[in-house]
Amino acid sequence: MSGVKNNVGRGINIALVNGKTGEGMDTKFFDMWGGDVGPLIEYLKTILDGTIVLMATYDDGATKLNEEARKLISELGSTSITNLGFRDNWVFCGGKGIKTKSPFEQVQKIKPWLYYYFSSVLPCCTNIT
């Protein structure tokens, strides 16, 4: 995934990998700031058992997340999705049909005071996370 390939964007970025062959199956991103959570929910429901699911946030991946979306991601093995907040940095590797929680997940919580301080004092620095 990269900006060069134009397959990464603001929100939640997802890459699907075939769990048997290791072949990349699909990449998509869902804007959770200005977009709608509905397409993300529908996409998550189509993932087949045995698929490895890689997710990462860019900018804001949590604002539009609702309980249903968080539950579907949790079923892929995430333990942090329930507490993911505004502009938190999150990476996750799980799988459809996983029986346990994934050990491959990390969250870096944003310090809101820092973001708001820099965006009000230095408008050019609003992407500091």
mmCIF file with all atom_site columns, C-alpha atoms in Angstrom, residues 86-87 110-129:
data_model
loop_
_atom_site.group_PDB
_atom_site.id
_atom_site.type_symbol
_atom_site.label_atom_id
_atom_site.label_alt_id
_atom_site.label_comp_id
_atom_site.label_asym_id
_atom_site.label_entity_id
_atom_site.label_seq_id
_atom_site.pdbx_PDB_ins_code
_atom_site.Cartn_x
_atom_site.Cartn_y
_atom_site.Cartn_z
_atom_site.occupancy
_atom_site.B_iso_or_equiv
_atom_site.pdbx_formal_charge
_atom_site.auth_seq_id
_atom_site.auth_comp_id
_atom_site.auth_asym_id
_atom_site.auth_atom_id
_atom_site.pdbx_PDB_model_num
ATOM 1  C CA . PHE A 1 86  ? -10.045 10.638 17.343 1.00 0.00 ? 86  PHE A CA 1
ATOM 2  C CA . ARG A 1 87  ? -6.763  10.674 15.399 1.00 0.00 ? 87  ARG A CA 1
ATOM 3  C CA . ILE A 1 110 ? -3.116  11.079 20.411 1.00 0.00 ? 110 ILE A CA 1
ATOM 4  C CA . LYS A 1 111 ? -2.693  13.884 22.912 1.00 0.00 ? 111 LYS A CA 1
ATOM 5  C CA . PRO A 1 112 ? -5.624  16.158 22.002 1.00 0.00 ? 112 PRO A CA 1
ATOM 6  C CA . TRP A 1 113 ? -4.196  19.194 23.783 1.00 0.00 ? 113 TRP A CA 1
ATOM 7  C CA . LEU A 1 114 ? -1.086  18.994 21.589 1.00 0.00 ? 114 LEU A CA 1
ATOM 8  C CA . TYR A 1 115 ? -3.077  18.785 18.364 1.00 0.00 ? 115 TYR A CA 1
ATOM 9  C CA . TYR A 1 116 ? -5.360  21.674 19.284 1.00 0.00 ? 116 TYR A CA 1
ATOM 10 C CA . TYR A 1 117 ? -2.473  23.799 20.548 1.00 0.00 ? 117 TYR A CA 1
ATOM 11 C CA . PHE A 1 118 ? -0.499  23.475 17.320 1.00 0.00 ? 118 PHE A CA 1
ATOM 12 C CA . SER A 1 119 ? -3.537  23.847 15.055 1.00 0.00 ? 119 SER A CA 1
ATOM 13 C CA . SER A 1 120 ? -4.472  27.126 16.749 1.00 0.00 ? 120 SER A CA 1
ATOM 14 C CA . VAL A 1 121 ? -0.959  28.551 17.038 1.00 0.00 ? 121 VAL A CA 1
ATOM 15 C CA . LEU A 1 122 ? 0.509   27.192 13.797 1.00 0.00 ? 122 LEU A CA 1
ATOM 16 C CA . PRO A 1 123 ? -2.247  26.368 11.278 1.00 0.00 ? 123 PRO A CA 1
ATOM 17 C CA . CYS A 1 124 ? 0.355   24.788 8.984  1.00 0.00 ? 124 CYS A CA 1
ATOM 18 C CA . CYS A 1 125 ? 0.956   22.042 11.590 1.00 0.00 ? 125 CYS A CA 1
ATOM 19 C CA . THR A 1 126 ? -2.540  20.550 11.883 1.00 0.00 ? 126 THR A CA 1
ATOM 20 C CA . ASN A 1 127 ? -1.285  17.088 10.889 1.00 0.00 ? 127 ASN A CA 1
ATOM 21 C CA . ILE A 1 128 ? 0.875   16.645 13.984 1.00 0.00 ? 128 ILE A CA 1
ATOM 22 C CA . THR A 1 129 ? -0.041  13.406 15.735 1.00 0.00 ? 129 THR A CA 1
#
